[in-house]
Short mmCIF file of C-alpha atoms in Angstrom, two decimals:
data_model
loop_
_atom_site.label_atom_id
_atom_site.label_comp_id
_atom_site.label_asym_id
_atom_site.label_seq_id
_atom_site.Cartn_x
_atom_site.Cartn_y
_atom_site.Cartn_z
CA MET Q 1 -44.25 -44.29 104.84
CA GLN Q 2 -46.94 -45.59 102.47
CA PRO Q 3 -47.32 -49.12 103.86
CA GLY Q 4 -49.65 -49.21 106.83
CA ARG Q 5 -51.03 -45.72 106.31
CA THR Q 6 -54.13 -45.13 108.41
CA GLU Q 7 -57.16 -43.37 106.96
CA GLU Q 8 -56.15 -40.28 108.88
CA ASP Q 9 -52.62 -40.51 107.50
CA LYS Q 10 -54.10 -40.64 104.01
CA LEU Q 11 -56.13 -37.53 104.73
CA ILE Q 12 -53.01 -35.77 105.95
CA VAL Q 13 -51.09 -36.83 102.83
CA GLY Q 14 -53.97 -35.54 100.72
CA TYR Q 15 -53.87 -32.27 102.63
CA LEU Q 16 -50.12 -31.86 102.22
CA LEU Q 17 -50.28 -32.68 98.52
CA GLY Q 18 -53.16 -30.25 97.92
CA ASP Q 19 -55.55 -33.07 97.08
CA LEU Q 20 -58.26 -32.45 99.66
CA SER Q 21 -61.60 -30.61 99.55
CA PRO Q 22 -61.78 -27.14 101.16
CA GLU Q 23 -63.85 -28.60 103.99
CA GLY Q 24 -61.30 -31.35 104.55
CA LYS Q 25 -58.50 -28.81 104.64
CA GLU Q 26 -60.34 -26.71 107.17
CA GLN Q 27 -60.98 -29.68 109.44
CA ILE Q 28 -57.32 -30.65 109.43
CA GLU Q 29 -56.15 -27.10 110.00
CA LEU Q 30 -58.53 -26.49 112.90
CA ARG Q 31 -57.44 -29.69 114.57
CA CYS Q 32 -53.83 -28.91 113.87
CA ILE Q 33 -54.07 -25.47 115.48
CA THR Q 34 -55.68 -26.86 118.63
CA ASP Q 35 -53.99 -30.26 118.93
CA ASP Q 36 -50.21 -30.27 119.36
CA GLU Q 37 -49.85 -34.01 118.86
CA PHE Q 38 -51.79 -33.88 115.63
CA PHE Q 39 -49.63 -31.00 114.48
CA GLU Q 40 -46.49 -33.05 115.20
CA ARG Q 41 -47.98 -35.95 113.30
CA ILE Q 42 -48.48 -33.78 110.24
CA LEU Q 43 -44.87 -32.65 110.53
CA VAL Q 44 -43.70 -36.28 110.66
CA ILE Q 45 -45.80 -37.27 107.66
CA GLU Q 46 -44.63 -34.21 105.75
CA ASP Q 47 -41.04 -35.13 106.44
CA GLU Q 48 -41.60 -38.73 105.43
CA LEU Q 49 -43.27 -37.61 102.22
CA ILE Q 50 -40.11 -35.66 101.45
CA ASP Q 51 -38.01 -38.73 102.24
CA ASP Q 52 -40.16 -40.97 100.06
CA TYR Q 53 -39.92 -38.50 97.21
CA ALA Q 54 -36.15 -38.37 97.66
CA ARG Q 55 -36.03 -42.18 97.53
CA VAL Q 56 -38.34 -42.22 94.47
CA GLU Q 57 -40.78 -44.35 96.46
CA LEU Q 58 -43.94 -42.29 96.12
CA PRO Q 59 -46.76 -43.76 94.04
CA PRO Q 60 -46.98 -42.04 90.63
CA VAL Q 61 -50.06 -39.97 91.49
CA GLU Q 62 -48.53 -38.70 94.73
CA HIS Q 63 -45.23 -38.13 92.96
CA ASP Q 64 -46.96 -35.84 90.46
CA LEU Q 65 -48.94 -34.04 93.15
CA PHE Q 66 -45.78 -33.62 95.18
CA GLU Q 67 -43.98 -31.95 92.30
CA ARG Q 68 -46.97 -29.84 91.31
CA ASN Q 69 -48.32 -28.76 94.69
CA PHE Q 70 -45.63 -29.37 97.27
CA LEU Q 71 -42.38 -28.28 95.68
CA THR Q 72 -43.56 -24.72 95.51
CA SER Q 73 -41.02 -22.97 97.67
CA PRO Q 74 -37.22 -22.82 97.75
CA GLU Q 75 -37.37 -23.95 101.37
CA ARG Q 76 -39.15 -27.16 100.45
CA ARG Q 77 -36.86 -27.82 97.53
CA ARG Q 78 -33.97 -27.38 99.91
CA LYS Q 79 -35.51 -29.96 102.25
CA VAL Q 80 -35.80 -32.39 99.38
CA GLU Q 81 -32.16 -31.81 98.44
CA ILE Q 82 -31.06 -32.50 101.99
CA ALA Q 83 -33.25 -35.59 102.16
CA LYS Q 84 -31.67 -36.89 98.96
CA GLY Q 85 -28.24 -36.14 100.35
CA LEU Q 86 -29.10 -37.91 103.59
CA VAL Q 87 -30.33 -41.03 101.78
CA GLU Q 88 -27.24 -41.07 99.60
CA TRP Q 89 -24.98 -40.59 102.61
CA ALA Q 90 -26.70 -43.45 104.46
CA CYS Q 91 -26.53 -45.76 101.45
CA ARG Q 92 -22.90 -44.97 100.75
CA SER Q 93 -22.06 -45.54 104.41
CA ARG Q 94 -23.69 -48.95 104.16
CA GLY Q 95 -22.06 -49.71 100.82
CA LEU Q 96 -25.34 -49.57 98.89
CA ALA Q 97 -26.45 -47.70 95.79
CA ALA Q 98 -28.77 -44.83 96.63
CA PRO Q 99 -32.19 -44.88 94.97
CA GLY Q 100 -32.32 -42.36 92.16
CA ALA Q 101 -28.54 -42.24 91.97
CA PRO Q 102 -26.92 -43.27 88.66
CA GLN Q 103 -26.81 -47.07 88.54
CA ALA Q 104 -24.50 -49.48 86.83
CA ALA Q 105 -26.07 -50.52 83.56
CA PRO Q 106 -27.30 -54.11 83.74
CA GLY Q 107 -25.93 -56.66 81.31
CA GLY Q 108 -27.75 -58.31 78.43
CA TRP Q 109 -29.18 -57.10 75.15
CA TRP Q 110 -31.08 -54.26 76.81
CA LYS Q 111 -27.89 -52.82 78.26
CA SER Q 112 -27.73 -50.25 75.52
CA VAL Q 113 -31.41 -49.39 75.95
CA TRP Q 114 -30.88 -48.94 79.67
CA SER Q 115 -27.88 -46.78 79.04
CA TYR Q 116 -29.93 -44.75 76.60
CA MET Q 117 -32.63 -44.19 79.18
CA THR Q 118 -30.33 -43.40 82.09
CA VAL Q 119 -27.46 -41.55 80.51
CA ASP Q 120 -26.75 -37.97 81.57
CA ARG Q 121 -28.91 -36.05 79.11
CA VAL Q 122 -27.04 -32.80 79.52
CA ARG Q 123 -23.66 -34.21 78.72
CA TYR Q 124 -24.76 -36.85 76.28
CA PRO Q 125 -27.89 -35.68 74.44
CA ARG Q 126 -30.15 -38.35 72.97
CA PRO Q 127 -29.90 -39.16 69.27
CA PRO Q 128 -32.73 -37.64 67.23
CA PHE Q 129 -36.05 -39.17 68.12
CA ALA Q 130 -36.93 -39.68 64.46
CA LEU Q 131 -33.88 -41.92 64.04
CA MET Q 132 -34.85 -44.01 67.05
CA ALA Q 133 -38.46 -44.20 65.87
CA ALA Q 134 -37.40 -45.25 62.37
CA THR Q 135 -35.15 -47.98 63.77
CA MET Q 136 -37.94 -49.28 65.97
CA CYS Q 137 -40.36 -49.27 63.02
CA ILE Q 138 -37.94 -51.27 60.87
CA VAL Q 139 -37.44 -53.82 63.64
CA LEU Q 140 -41.18 -54.13 64.28
CA LEU Q 141 -42.13 -54.37 60.59
CA GLY Q 142 -39.40 -56.91 59.88
CA GLY Q 143 -40.43 -58.99 62.86
CA SER Q 144 -44.08 -58.99 61.90
CA TRP Q 145 -43.21 -59.93 58.27
CA LEU Q 146 -41.15 -62.89 59.47
CA ILE Q 147 -43.93 -64.03 61.77
CA ARG Q 148 -46.48 -63.73 58.95
CA GLN Q 149 -44.26 -65.76 56.61
CA HIS Q 150 -43.80 -68.43 59.23
CA LEU Q 151 -47.54 -68.67 59.85
CA ARG Q 152 -48.23 -68.88 56.09
CA GLN Q 153 -45.71 -71.72 55.65
CA ARG Q 154 -47.15 -73.48 58.63
CA SER Q 155 -50.65 -73.17 57.19
CA ARG Q 156 -49.52 -74.62 53.83
CA PHE Q 157 -47.79 -77.51 55.56
CA ASP Q 158 -50.92 -78.29 57.61
CA GLN Q 159 -53.02 -78.18 54.45
CA ALA Q 160 -50.67 -80.57 52.64
CA VAL Q 161 -50.76 -82.98 55.57
CA THR Q 162 -54.57 -82.90 55.51
CA GLU Q 163 -54.65 -83.56 51.76
CA VAL Q 164 -52.27 -86.52 52.05
CA ALA Q 165 -54.42 -88.01 54.81
CA ALA Q 166 -57.55 -87.58 52.67
CA LEU Q 167 -55.88 -89.26 49.69
CA ARG Q 168 -54.73 -92.12 51.86
CA GLN Q 169 -58.27 -92.58 53.15
CA GLN Q 170 -59.60 -92.55 49.57
CA ALA Q 171 -57.15 -95.28 48.60
CA ILE Q 172 -58.27 -97.40 51.53
CA ASP Q 173 -61.93 -96.87 50.55
CA LEU Q 174 -61.22 -97.88 46.96
CA GLN Q 175 -59.41 -101.03 48.06
CA GLU Q 176 -62.40 -101.92 50.23
CA GLN Q 177 -64.77 -101.29 47.33
CA VAL Q 178 -62.73 -103.48 45.04
CA GLY Q 179 -62.71 -106.23 47.65
CA SER Q 180 -66.42 -106.07 48.23
CA GLN Q 181 -67.18 -105.96 44.49
CA ARG Q 182 -65.04 -109.04 44.04
CA ALA Q 183 -66.87 -110.76 46.88
CA ARG Q 184 -70.20 -109.80 45.37
CA GLY Q 185 -69.09 -111.08 41.97
CA ASP Q 186 -68.07 -114.38 43.52
CA GLU Q 187 -71.40 -114.61 45.27
CA LEU Q 188 -73.30 -113.93 42.05
CA SER Q 189 -71.25 -116.49 40.18
CA ARG Q 190 -72.00 -119.06 42.82
CA LYS Q 191 -75.74 -118.34 42.68
CA LEU Q 192 -75.64 -118.46 38.91
CA ARG Q 193 -73.92 -121.81 38.89
CA GLU Q 194 -76.52 -123.18 41.29
CA ARG Q 195 -79.38 -121.87 39.17
CA GLU Q 196 -77.81 -123.19 35.98
CA SER Q 197 -77.36 -126.58 37.48
CA VAL Q 198 -81.04 -126.59 38.53
CA MET Q 199 -82.19 -125.46 35.11
CA SER Q 200 -79.99 -127.85 33.29
CA SER Q 201 -81.51 -130.68 35.20
CA GLN Q 202 -85.03 -129.50 34.28
CA GLN Q 203 -84.62 -128.54 30.60
CA PRO Q 204 -84.07 -130.94 27.70
CA GLU Q 205 -80.59 -130.92 26.41
CA GLN Q 206 -81.64 -130.03 22.88
CA GLU Q 207 -83.53 -126.96 24.02
CA LEU Q 208 -80.57 -125.74 26.00
CA SER Q 209 -78.30 -126.15 23.11
CA ALA Q 210 -80.68 -124.16 20.83
CA GLN Q 211 -80.80 -121.08 23.11
CA PRO Q 212 -78.21 -118.38 22.78
CA ARG Q 213 -75.97 -117.89 25.76
CA ARG Q 214 -77.19 -114.80 27.60
CA PRO Q 215 -76.11 -113.39 30.91
CA SER Q 216 -78.32 -114.72 33.63
CA VAL Q 217 -78.00 -111.57 35.77
CA GLU Q 218 -78.81 -108.11 34.44
CA THR Q 219 -77.49 -105.22 36.46
CA PHE Q 220 -79.05 -101.79 36.34
CA SER Q 221 -78.39 -98.65 38.24
CA VAL Q 222 -81.65 -96.88 38.78
CA ALA Q 223 -82.23 -93.24 39.45
CA PRO Q 224 -84.87 -91.81 41.78
CA LEU Q 225 -88.24 -90.96 40.38
CA VAL Q 226 -88.48 -87.46 39.01
CA ARG Q 227 -91.95 -86.10 38.57
CA GLY Q 228 -92.92 -85.90 34.92
CA ALA Q 229 -89.85 -87.73 33.73
CA GLN Q 230 -89.43 -91.28 32.59
CA GLY Q 231 -86.08 -92.99 32.73
CA GLU Q 232 -84.54 -95.29 30.17
CA PRO Q 233 -86.26 -98.72 29.96
CA LEU Q 234 -84.48 -101.62 31.56
CA VAL Q 235 -84.10 -104.14 28.75
CA ILE Q 236 -84.07 -107.68 29.99
CA HIS Q 237 -82.64 -110.33 27.74
CA PRO Q 238 -84.14 -113.75 27.42
CA GLY Q 239 -82.59 -116.16 29.86
CA THR Q 240 -82.06 -113.55 32.55
CA GLN Q 241 -82.81 -115.04 35.89
CA LEU Q 242 -81.91 -112.24 38.30
CA ILE Q 243 -82.18 -108.51 37.92
CA ASP Q 244 -79.67 -106.56 39.97
CA LEU Q 245 -81.14 -103.16 40.71
CA GLN Q 246 -78.62 -100.83 42.26
CA VAL Q 247 -80.14 -98.01 44.25
CA SER Q 248 -78.44 -95.29 46.26
CA PRO Q 249 -80.19 -94.26 49.45
CA GLY Q 250 -78.94 -90.71 50.09
CA SER Q 251 -79.13 -90.46 53.87
CA LYS Q 252 -78.14 -94.02 54.60
CA ASP Q 253 -76.61 -93.18 57.99
CA ARG Q 254 -80.00 -92.31 59.42
CA TYR Q 255 -81.36 -95.86 59.06
CA GLU Q 256 -80.55 -99.16 60.62
CA SER Q 257 -81.98 -101.13 57.70
CA PHE Q 258 -83.96 -100.73 54.51
CA ARG Q 259 -86.97 -102.29 52.93
CA ALA Q 260 -87.53 -102.46 49.17
CA ALA Q 261 -90.83 -103.13 47.43
CA ILE Q 262 -91.81 -103.22 43.75
CA ALA Q 263 -95.39 -102.63 42.82
CA THR Q 264 -97.36 -101.97 39.68
CA PRO Q 265 -98.64 -98.42 39.15
CA ASP Q 266 -102.05 -99.48 40.44
CA GLY Q 267 -100.50 -100.60 43.73
CA GLN Q 268 -100.21 -104.35 43.29
CA MET Q 269 -97.04 -105.52 44.96
CA VAL Q 270 -94.98 -107.92 42.88
CA TRP Q 271 -91.81 -108.20 44.98
CA MET Q 272 -90.60 -107.20 48.42
CA GLN Q 273 -87.47 -107.61 50.54
CA ALA Q 274 -86.97 -106.44 54.14
CA ASN Q 275 -84.03 -106.06 56.51
CA ILE Q 276 -81.60 -104.87 53.87
CA GLN Q 277 -78.40 -103.70 55.54
CA PRO Q 278 -77.10 -100.23 54.78
CA PRO Q 279 -74.21 -100.17 52.35
CA SER Q 280 -71.78 -98.45 54.74
CA SER Q 281 -70.45 -101.68 56.15
CA SER Q 282 -69.21 -102.81 52.78
CA GLY Q 283 -67.83 -99.47 51.72
CA LEU Q 284 -70.31 -99.24 48.84
CA LYS Q 285 -72.61 -96.34 48.29
CA ALA Q 286 -75.32 -98.35 46.57
CA ILE Q 287 -77.57 -101.19 47.61
CA SER Q 288 -78.00 -104.14 45.26
CA LEU Q 289 -81.50 -105.54 45.05
CA PHE Q 290 -81.58 -108.99 43.44
CA VAL Q 291 -85.04 -109.36 42.00
CA PRO Q 292 -86.06 -112.66 40.33
CA ALA Q 293 -86.52 -111.83 36.68
CA ASP Q 294 -89.68 -113.80 36.43
CA ALA Q 295 -91.32 -111.52 39.02
CA LEU Q 296 -91.27 -108.69 36.54
CA GLY Q 297 -92.91 -108.75 33.20
CA SER Q 298 -92.70 -106.01 30.65
CA GLY Q 299 -94.32 -102.89 31.96
CA ASP Q 300 -94.01 -100.05 34.42
CA PHE Q 301 -93.28 -100.60 38.07
CA ILE Q 302 -92.49 -98.42 41.09
CA LEU Q 303 -89.67 -99.41 43.38
CA THR Q 304 -90.08 -97.96 46.84
CA LEU Q 305 -87.15 -97.91 49.23
CA SER Q 306 -88.03 -97.34 52.87
CA GLY Q 307 -85.66 -96.86 55.78
CA ARG Q 308 -86.07 -98.05 59.37
CA SER Q 309 -84.92 -95.56 61.98
CA PRO Q 310 -83.28 -96.61 65.26
CA ASP Q 311 -86.59 -95.90 67.03
CA GLY Q 312 -88.31 -98.51 64.84
CA THR Q 313 -90.30 -96.22 62.57
CA ASP Q 314 -90.29 -96.70 58.79
CA GLU Q 315 -90.27 -93.93 56.29
CA VAL Q 316 -90.02 -93.78 52.51
CA VAL Q 317 -86.53 -92.84 51.50
CA THR Q 318 -87.05 -92.63 47.79
CA GLU Q 319 -89.02 -94.04 44.89
CA TYR Q 320 -87.82 -95.25 41.52
CA ALA Q 321 -89.71 -95.61 38.29
CA LEU Q 322 -88.89 -98.80 36.47
CA ARG Q 323 -89.90 -99.60 32.90
CA ILE Q 324 -89.11 -103.19 32.23
CA VAL Q 325 -88.83 -104.33 28.64
CA TRP Q 326 -88.20 -107.96 27.87
CA GLU Q 327 -86.59 -108.69 24.57
CA PRO Q 328 -89.21 -110.11 22.21
CA ALA Q 329 -87.52 -113.42 21.76
CA ARG Q 330 -88.17 -114.26 25.32
CA GLU Q 331 -91.38 -112.42 25.82
CA ARG Q 332 -93.60 -114.40 28.06
CA MET C 1 -44.03 -14.29 90.82
CA ALA C 2 -42.94 -12.05 93.62
CA GLU C 3 -44.91 -12.66 96.77
CA GLU C 4 -46.57 -9.68 98.35
CA ALA C 5 -47.80 -10.20 101.88
CA PRO C 6 -50.89 -8.21 102.80
CA ASN C 7 -49.98 -4.85 104.33
CA ARG C 8 -46.37 -5.67 103.71
CA GLY C 9 -44.15 -2.65 103.68
CA ARG C 10 -46.62 -0.71 105.76
CA ALA C 11 -45.23 0.83 108.96
CA ARG C 12 -45.98 -1.50 111.86
CA ALA C 13 -46.34 -0.43 115.44
CA LEU C 14 -47.60 -2.89 118.03
CA SER C 15 -47.99 -1.38 121.48
CA PRO C 16 -46.65 -3.29 124.51
CA ASP C 17 -50.19 -3.29 125.83
CA ALA C 18 -51.51 -5.08 122.75
CA MET C 19 -48.68 -7.60 122.97
CA ASN C 20 -49.37 -8.27 126.64
CA ARG C 21 -53.09 -8.70 126.03
CA MET C 22 -52.35 -11.20 123.33
CA LEU C 23 -50.00 -13.21 125.55
CA ALA C 24 -52.54 -13.10 128.38
CA LEU C 25 -55.12 -14.45 126.00
CA LEU C 26 -52.95 -17.46 125.28
CA ASN C 27 -52.09 -18.19 128.91
CA GLU C 28 -52.38 -16.35 132.18
CA ASP C 29 -48.90 -17.52 133.17
CA PRO C 30 -46.48 -15.19 131.32
CA GLY C 31 -43.79 -17.90 131.08
CA ARG C 32 -46.14 -20.43 129.48
CA ALA C 33 -47.83 -17.76 127.40
CA GLU C 34 -44.54 -17.06 125.62
CA GLN C 35 -44.07 -20.76 124.84
CA GLU C 36 -47.59 -21.00 123.56
CA PHE C 37 -47.07 -17.93 121.45
CA LEU C 38 -43.99 -19.50 119.81
CA ALA C 39 -45.87 -22.75 119.24
CA LEU C 40 -48.81 -20.89 117.76
CA ARG C 41 -46.58 -18.89 115.46
CA ARG C 42 -44.90 -22.09 114.30
CA LYS C 43 -48.27 -23.59 113.50
CA LEU C 44 -49.34 -20.53 111.58
CA VAL C 45 -46.10 -20.57 109.61
CA LYS C 46 -46.76 -24.20 108.68
CA PHE C 47 -50.36 -23.38 107.83
CA PHE C 48 -49.23 -20.85 105.25
CA GLU C 49 -46.49 -23.14 104.04
CA TRP C 50 -48.89 -26.05 103.58
CA ARG C 51 -51.20 -23.75 101.68
CA GLY C 52 -48.37 -23.17 99.22
CA CYS C 53 -47.24 -19.68 100.25
CA THR C 54 -43.60 -18.98 99.53
CA MET C 55 -43.14 -16.56 102.45
CA PRO C 56 -45.14 -18.19 105.22
CA GLU C 57 -43.37 -16.44 108.09
CA ASP C 58 -44.41 -12.99 106.85
CA LEU C 59 -48.03 -14.08 106.58
CA ALA C 60 -47.98 -15.70 110.02
CA ASP C 61 -46.60 -12.49 111.51
CA GLU C 62 -49.26 -10.48 109.69
CA SER C 63 -51.96 -12.66 111.21
CA ILE C 64 -50.52 -12.28 114.71
CA PHE C 65 -50.17 -8.55 114.22
CA ARG C 66 -53.83 -8.21 113.27
CA VAL C 67 -55.09 -10.11 116.29
CA ALA C 68 -52.80 -8.24 118.66
CA SER C 69 -53.90 -4.90 117.12
CA GLN C 70 -57.56 -5.77 117.62
CA LEU C 71 -56.88 -6.77 121.23
CA GLY C 72 -55.01 -3.47 121.72
CA GLU C 73 -58.06 -1.67 120.44
CA GLY C 74 -60.18 -3.32 123.11
CA LEU C 75 -61.52 -6.40 121.33
CA VAL C 76 -62.58 -9.14 123.72
CA ILE C 77 -62.24 -12.68 122.41
CA GLN C 78 -64.60 -15.17 124.06
CA ALA C 79 -63.32 -18.29 122.31
CA THR C 80 -62.48 -21.24 124.56
CA GLN C 81 -59.50 -21.88 122.32
CA PRO C 82 -57.98 -18.55 121.30
CA SER C 83 -55.82 -20.28 118.69
CA CYS C 84 -58.99 -20.84 116.64
CA TYR C 85 -59.42 -17.09 116.43
CA PHE C 86 -55.87 -16.75 115.15
CA TYR C 87 -56.65 -19.44 112.60
CA GLY C 88 -59.70 -17.52 111.40
CA VAL C 89 -57.66 -14.35 110.95
CA ALA C 90 -54.92 -16.34 109.19
CA ARG C 91 -57.45 -17.61 106.68
CA ASN C 92 -58.49 -14.04 105.89
CA VAL C 93 -54.84 -13.12 105.43
CA LEU C 94 -54.40 -16.09 103.14
CA ARG C 95 -57.41 -15.06 101.05
CA GLU C 96 -56.10 -11.53 100.70
CA HIS C 97 -52.71 -12.93 99.80
CA TRP C 98 -54.15 -15.04 96.98
CA ASP C 99 -56.23 -12.12 95.70
CA ALA C 100 -53.09 -9.98 95.53
CA ALA C 101 -51.16 -12.80 93.89
CA ARG C 102 -53.88 -13.27 91.28
CA LYS C 103 -53.82 -9.60 90.36
CA GLU C 104 -50.07 -9.75 90.03
CA ALA C 105 -50.30 -12.85 87.83
CA VAL C 106 -52.66 -11.02 85.46
CA GLU C 107 -50.22 -8.18 85.22
CA ILE C 108 -47.39 -10.56 84.42
CA ASP C 109 -49.49 -12.30 81.76
CA CYS C 110 -49.80 -8.97 79.98
CA VAL C 111 -46.06 -8.71 79.58
CA ASP C 112 -44.66 -9.49 76.12
CA GLN C 113 -44.17 -13.24 75.92
CA GLU C 114 -40.80 -12.89 74.23
CA ARG C 115 -39.43 -11.62 77.48
CA HIS C 116 -40.13 -15.02 79.09
CA LEU C 117 -37.64 -17.23 77.38
CA SER C 118 -38.06 -20.89 78.30
CA ILE C 119 -34.44 -21.70 77.63
CA ASP C 120 -32.35 -20.27 80.35
CA PRO C 121 -28.59 -20.52 79.78
CA ASP C 122 -28.05 -20.13 83.51
CA GLU C 123 -30.30 -23.10 84.15
CA MET C 124 -28.25 -25.21 81.77
CA ALA C 125 -25.10 -24.21 83.58
CA GLU C 126 -26.77 -24.98 86.88
CA ARG C 127 -27.59 -28.50 85.72
CA GLU C 128 -23.97 -28.94 84.82
CA SER C 129 -22.90 -28.21 88.33
CA GLU C 130 -25.76 -30.11 90.02
CA ARG C 131 -23.68 -33.18 90.65
CA GLU C 132 -20.89 -31.17 92.16
CA ARG C 133 -23.31 -29.36 94.47
CA ARG C 134 -24.77 -32.68 95.51
CA GLU C 135 -21.35 -33.93 96.42
CA GLN C 136 -20.76 -30.81 98.46
CA LEU C 137 -24.08 -31.32 100.23
CA ILE C 138 -23.15 -34.88 101.15
CA GLU C 139 -19.85 -33.65 102.48
CA ARG C 140 -21.74 -31.19 104.68
CA ILE C 141 -24.09 -33.90 105.88
CA GLU C 142 -21.08 -36.04 106.69
CA MET C 143 -19.59 -33.17 108.63
CA CYS C 144 -22.81 -32.55 110.59
CA MET C 145 -23.20 -36.24 111.29
CA LYS C 146 -19.81 -36.31 112.93
CA GLY C 147 -21.10 -33.71 115.36
CA MET C 148 -24.03 -35.92 116.36
CA PRO C 149 -24.00 -38.53 119.12
CA PRO C 150 -22.76 -41.86 117.66
CA ASP C 151 -26.00 -43.73 118.46
CA ALA C 152 -28.07 -41.06 116.71
CA ARG C 153 -25.75 -41.20 113.72
CA ALA C 154 -25.98 -45.00 113.59
CA MET C 155 -29.74 -44.84 113.88
CA LEU C 156 -30.06 -42.36 111.01
CA MET C 157 -27.74 -44.47 108.90
CA GLU C 158 -29.90 -47.53 109.51
CA TYR C 159 -33.13 -45.57 109.14
CA PHE C 160 -32.25 -44.05 105.79
CA GLY C 161 -30.05 -46.81 104.40
CA GLN C 162 -32.96 -49.08 103.46
CA THR C 163 -35.66 -48.96 100.84
CA GLY C 164 -39.06 -50.53 100.29
CA HIS C 165 -39.97 -53.40 102.58
CA ASP C 166 -36.49 -53.48 104.14
CA LYS C 167 -37.09 -49.95 105.31
CA ILE C 168 -40.21 -50.99 107.25
CA VAL C 169 -38.39 -53.95 108.79
CA ALA C 170 -35.44 -51.78 109.76
CA ARG C 171 -37.69 -49.23 111.45
CA ASN C 172 -39.50 -51.89 113.44
CA GLN C 173 -36.16 -53.29 114.56
CA ILE C 174 -34.85 -49.88 115.60
CA ALA C 175 -38.03 -49.12 117.56
CA GLN C 176 -37.83 -52.50 119.30
CA ARG C 177 -34.19 -52.02 120.12
CA MET C 178 -34.83 -48.55 121.52
CA ASN C 179 -37.96 -49.80 123.26
CA ILE C 180 -40.11 -47.04 121.83
CA SER C 181 -43.15 -46.98 119.60
CA ILE C 182 -42.88 -46.47 115.86
CA ASN C 183 -44.54 -43.07 116.21
CA ALA C 184 -42.05 -42.03 118.86
CA LEU C 185 -39.24 -43.18 116.58
CA ARG C 186 -40.67 -41.17 113.69
CA LEU C 187 -40.84 -38.09 115.90
CA ARG C 188 -37.27 -38.61 117.07
CA VAL C 189 -36.07 -38.92 113.49
CA LEU C 190 -37.95 -35.72 112.66
CA ARG C 191 -36.13 -33.88 115.42
CA LEU C 192 -32.75 -35.22 114.32
CA LYS C 193 -33.45 -34.18 110.75
CA GLN C 194 -34.49 -30.73 111.86
CA ASP C 195 -31.15 -30.43 113.68
CA LEU C 196 -29.38 -31.77 110.64
CA ARG C 197 -31.06 -29.26 108.33
CA GLN C 198 -30.10 -26.47 110.65
CA CYS C 199 -26.53 -27.72 110.74
CA VAL C 200 -26.30 -28.16 106.98
CA GLY C 201 -27.81 -24.72 106.44
CA ALA C 202 -25.27 -23.21 108.79
CA CYS C 203 -22.30 -24.89 107.17
CA PRO C 204 -19.94 -22.62 105.24
CA THR C 205 -20.48 -23.07 101.52
CA ASP C 206 -17.89 -23.23 98.77
CA GLU C 207 -20.22 -21.48 96.35
#
């Protein structure tokens, strides 16, 4: 009956189920009393409502209204009984199960639940609700505990995997650093040999033999300038030809290249190098600035490191205070 | 709650003159007037039933009695559709009925609650025998069906032996086969069910 209901049918259903305004009721009743066809239509719809209720096919709201407002007289209850009997007779005659009639419990794990819900309550009363509720609580709590445990284990596993990957990456970085340091050492050795060969050709043999053997390259790691503070002096030994100043530009990724300049405190530039590549390519965090030792005498200097952005602009990255002290023996 | 129709139990006397005036109001032709009277009474019975009254026939008769009495006293009804006048009177009867029922409900509410036990041993016993009664009912339906013409029986079997969407399909097929509209089919089924109810109600019971 419900599919294809017209608006008027819906009004009639509302009227029969007591779900219509007083004005709506009056309109239907007046039409019903003067229009025989309309009256017959209400009778048909009323009968079909009874059939649908008997078949358990009414929507929940109408089902409730039917029980509350329609099943108010023994006569109507009798009609419903007959309708149920008629449906069951028709279904039995056709070898079908009648709707609302006891059904065979379906198979599967929910068979027992189905049986519990559909069993004859008068003959087989339900077990106490508290027992059922307690069982359900145990099942739910146990299930949630297992799920929580599983998620915790999964989280630990993921964390371990992440840590292993990080360690592996660190090992790779270290290997790269070692390689680049070795390459840099080789390069320095080569430069030193060249310089030594030049010097040996210029200096008398006796003078060379009188000088103590000193490292030709002095390496220093310098820290950025802190206002009001003065770092340790960089002591240069006699015979040093190159000073390796290692600086660490913090935000190296922002710059395509760097520029280093050393000037006296009064602004006189004594050394400068441009187009210094960022250290990322070599895996190092510091930049090595090879400054000819003879460019720096004893005294204070300021090393300025500037970065060049991709858009071509230069900006000062950091400044370093340098105090150079030559050992007296070689003071020039 | 016992239903008390307005003026119920009061001595009724409707003169033949009042009755004749009422029939003449419905139709000048006495033969048709009687048919219209029966149809009108049926409608009034349904009106009270749809309004939830448990004894609709008594209230319908009360309404008819009032109109006929007024006509017997010389009332002239000018309405183009006299049934509307009956409807108006029926509404008054309904209102009085509900007023009386409300008063009665208040009186019942005053009764000691302990006398209204919610657990009825008889009801429990009745539930026990519900299945057996249902089986008896189906037996009666079976018996009444055998008294019906075979095509009507087959149609009812097909009409009621389906659910959901299959039910709609089956009804369309039946209507097509019988070459009638769906509404005509619904009306025919209504008539057959009315006959069936009458038959089932008339069957001897084992209870």
